[in-house]
Amino acid sequence: MQLTHFDENGKAIMVDVTEKNDTVREATAKGRILVSKEVYDAIEAGTVGKGDVLGVATTAGIMGAKRTSELIPMCHILPITKCRVNFEMKPEECAIDCYCTVKVTGKTGVEMEALTGVSVALLTVYDMCKAIDKSMEIGEIYLCRKGGGKSGEIRNEKIDGQKARPCQN
Amino acid sequence: MQLTHFDENGKAIMVDVTEKNDTVREATAKGRILVSKEVYDAIEAGTVGKGDVLGVATTAGIMGAKRTSELIPMCHILPITKCRVNFEMKPEECAIDCYCTVKVTGKTGVEMEALTGVSVALLTVYDMCKAIDKSMEIGEIYLCRKGGGKSGEIRNEKIDGQKARPCQN
Amino acid sequence: MQLTHFDENGKAIMVDVTEKNDTVREATAKGRILVSKEVYDAIEAGTVGKGDVLGVATTAGIMGAKRTSELIPMCHILPITKCRVNFEMKPEECAIDCYCTVKVTGKTGVEMEALTGVSVALLTVYDMCKAIDKSMEIGEIYLCRKGGGKSGEIRNEKIDGQKARPCQN
Amino acid sequence: MQLTHFDENGKAIMVDVTEKNDTVREATAKGRILVSKEVYDAIEAGTVGKGDVLGVATTAGIMGAKRTSELIPMCHILPITKCRVNFEMKPEECAIDCYCTVKVTGKTGVEMEALTGVSVALLTVYDMCKAIDKSMEIGEIYLCRKGGGKSGEIRNEKIDGQKARPCQN
Amino acid sequence: MQLTHFDENGKAIMVDVTEKNDTVREATAKGRILVSKEVYDAIEAGTVGKGDVLGVATTAGIMGAKRTSELIPMCHILPITKCRVNFEMKPEECAIDCYCTVKVTGKTGVEMEALTGVSVALLTVYDMCKAIDKSMEIGEIYLCRKGGGKSGEIRNEKIDGQKARPCQN
Amino acid sequence: MQLTHFDENGKAIMVDVTEKNDTVREATAKGRILVSKEVYDAIEAGTVGKGDVLGVATTAGIMGAKRTSELIPMCHILPITKCRVNFEMKPEECAIDCYCTVKVTGKTGVEMEALTGVSVALLTVYDMCKAIDKSMEIGEIYLCRKGGGKSGEIRNEKIDGQKARPCQN
């Protein structure tokens, strides 16, 4: 199958979307960070009073999503119309899940914006906790839902930790 | 334990490193992307001739590492003196591993730069292949090695897919 | 009253404007810098020949307005269609007033762009004069006029230095 | 007196600081935003639970301070080693005061970084509250203290609302 | 003739394009770099296997084109819908020609985006080869074609090295 | 000869300069824009009163030089300590020459910063005049002088329009 981001000579290009329609497009991506018990407790304490790690990470994730086209070489500039970053605490796994939902009326989708928002938000959590724990791990970053555009509605579900967990946001 | 990125009132701060010494600091981070067989083959074909996905992702990763302080709110601006992004193809797992090594002579470490470099490089791979496969997954992003600074040499090794696989770069 | 930039759980969000109409929107903001007589004279001399402080500040203000969405976390990216920065010398008060007018056809207003343009322009004046005077003061930054969008035409007028001075641009 | 940011022909320049010494330099700037009672109450409520306007503004201010050299044309790039943004609620005046303290070991001072941090933080407060009140005003942005460098310690104090109120941070 | 980027008082402005129509606009710019035989051979070798200078430069050119409005003060922000950078090796002249084609549906043209893309791509070639040759020269950067908008189709052709060489892309 | 920006496998890298000495380094680059008589006269008129094209371009060039490491993928981040952009009017050739001189105390040179400063300044001139003339040409961009670092003093002189014209700044 042909990679769309290269021309007939194998040179990288920003795909021409000029003729595509402006439609409402939406995407939700998900990711998680695995932390030590000590970090987990510090983050949880922060959400109820002081040292609000997830508050700073939310802001960073939204700002990061807006800068996707600066970071990802072949991404189009998209004036996104909505961005939301959420976290879910998973005490039994010492994990924090992050969801980012992005929306636009445009000629191309916002999957990369959602994935970038998740990535920057989780890197921010990492940064603020790395003095306590240097073995945290960021992972399971994937697109869980997209809507609009030519490919229409798509959902990736995970079962038993394999690719396919349902997600909503 | 106290989170270092907050003051005594729980307000987020950029930590004061003025009095810390300028020493050589280095860090290597690792991550991977899981792709379909079809994407895997397209990427592998690209590295031997046309449609060089990993070449574009290498450039994006290096540029992303340089912009870490713009993305991660409490990160210091570091004039990094080296940045290298490498990929390793893992055919048996349909995975591509990415390593980013960053070096600086400075007052604080470059873990976040290495982790950001890996993240942006993998997001770029995702972007260039997403027309073929919308269920790729980015994960296992962690710091595998750091050197220099107060905490000295640290290695995170993984055994059997659990946190602790040794890595070198 | 509910703050619009937070969701029902108090988490910061970029407001969803997807369903809003694209209409012509315009905003003018104003601010001023109070300087010493010496600085005032140097700036005035510059406008008539050499050392054109206000020329540099005009350029900086326009460039700053374009980058509003990078600086203000919850601001939408707006491809503004007009930006104008003007200064008025106020000799009797040793003040320089700055106006910034921004226009867009979009789903949300350009108040923040106008306010950011004024702020960056005045900070630039400050920067270029701070070797002479370290007690300058920037102030009275407010929205003096906006048009378009749901809230329609709004004017803030100031009387006797209190909020409400009329402004035009 | 000669403006330092222009050459002998009146052309704007970035001042040559190559030969200046690397010394520890610090600066604190202050500013305030005047808001309606309704906005004041909403912000205050946010600091004790949900809708944390000042938390977002703190993050924005720190990130803004780091980008000063991109916004202010003749500013040098400074790898700042500390940045702190604080707010003080002033109920009797319906005002919120903002302080930003920045530190660096470098060849030139960080006044502009502190002033930019304050400006961006206050613009962020404005943005998040503008749906409630469109007549807010940002003002009294000035350098309250700087230390280090050739000009040494400087304090601007304000008496009775005139330039000269003492400030500390 | 009046310069359009200044108002009636000679102050720089970002031209108001609010009332202009959104139409498809396209532009192709061209430039070249003259290098030593040694550099030429190294670049040519790279394109067939390792050290792919032009691959990196292609990525840089596309990313540079996207950031035109940040670099050129009076340029509008344009969400470009296509960007392509190509190189042509000219062995007889030890030259490498670069073409950049940009497309948008918007209110103003993309000439500056195409010219900026060419400039950044050629600067990147320069950077990667400057350890071998410090006397390279970048030149002949011009708009070879534009279409759409009020001024319609325009072609600049060059004859015998003078302005007017035909170009296509 | 080996290209320094690639590793032993031909992968692009940011060269490791960690062990290099911090020394004073300086570079001057030059370029020119060829314009129509009409544009030339408009620019010249602007420099003596209104519509100061070269003033805006000077500011843009300095700001562009500061952002070199964001644009050129393998460039190091350099906190430059001086930047100066100058223009020389060449009436007999309908040309405007641009010089950019950059200085730093660092581990690597500032050639790319000087070349980028020239490029952005000339692109800005182009942008502001393109409504009058669409056949302008930017060219002859080269490094005319560098000092400091391992390679020491280098001068590129041009004779009869060939590479080697002496330049000073």
Short mmCIF file of C-alpha atoms in Angstrom, two decimals, chain B residues 7-8 12-18 69-77 107, chain D residues 24 58-59 62-63 66-67 70 78-84 86 103-105:
data_model
loop_
_atom_site.label_atom_id
_atom_site.label_comp_id
_atom_site.label_asym_id
_atom_site.label_seq_id
_atom_site.Cartn_x
_atom_site.Cartn_y
_atom_site.Cartn_z
CA ASP B 7 5.96 25.95 46.44
CA GLU B 8 4.93 25.72 50.08
CA ALA B 12 3.34 25.52 40.53
CA ILE B 13 6.85 26.96 40.10
CA MET B 14 9.80 26.58 37.80
CA VAL B 15 12.36 25.22 40.26
CA ASP B 16 15.26 27.54 41.08
CA VAL B 17 18.46 25.95 39.73
CA THR B 18 20.57 29.11 39.82
CA SER B 69 10.86 23.98 27.27
CA GLU B 70 8.11 25.50 25.15
CA LEU B 71 5.88 22.47 25.59
CA ILE B 72 6.47 21.37 29.17
CA PRO B 73 5.46 24.26 31.43
CA MET B 74 8.01 23.95 34.24
CA CYS B 75 10.98 22.84 32.12
CA HIS B 76 14.04 25.05 31.98
CA ILE B 77 15.40 26.32 28.67
CA LYS B 107 22.39 23.09 35.67
CA VAL D 24 23.38 36.18 38.93
CA THR D 58 0.34 30.82 36.80
CA THR D 59 1.25 28.19 34.21
CA ILE D 62 5.75 30.97 33.54
CA MET D 63 5.52 29.76 29.95
CA LYS D 66 10.29 31.72 28.90
CA ARG D 67 9.27 33.08 25.49
CA GLU D 70 10.51 35.62 20.86
CA LEU D 78 18.15 33.97 28.33
CA PRO D 79 18.04 30.44 29.75
CA ILE D 80 16.29 31.54 32.93
CA THR D 81 17.00 29.44 35.99
CA LYS D 82 13.94 30.29 38.08
CA CYS D 83 10.48 31.62 37.47
CA ARG D 84 7.72 32.11 39.96
CA ASN D 86 2.15 34.63 42.52
CA LYS D 103 16.40 34.64 37.93
CA VAL D 104 19.30 33.88 35.62
CA THR D 105 23.05 33.60 35.55
#
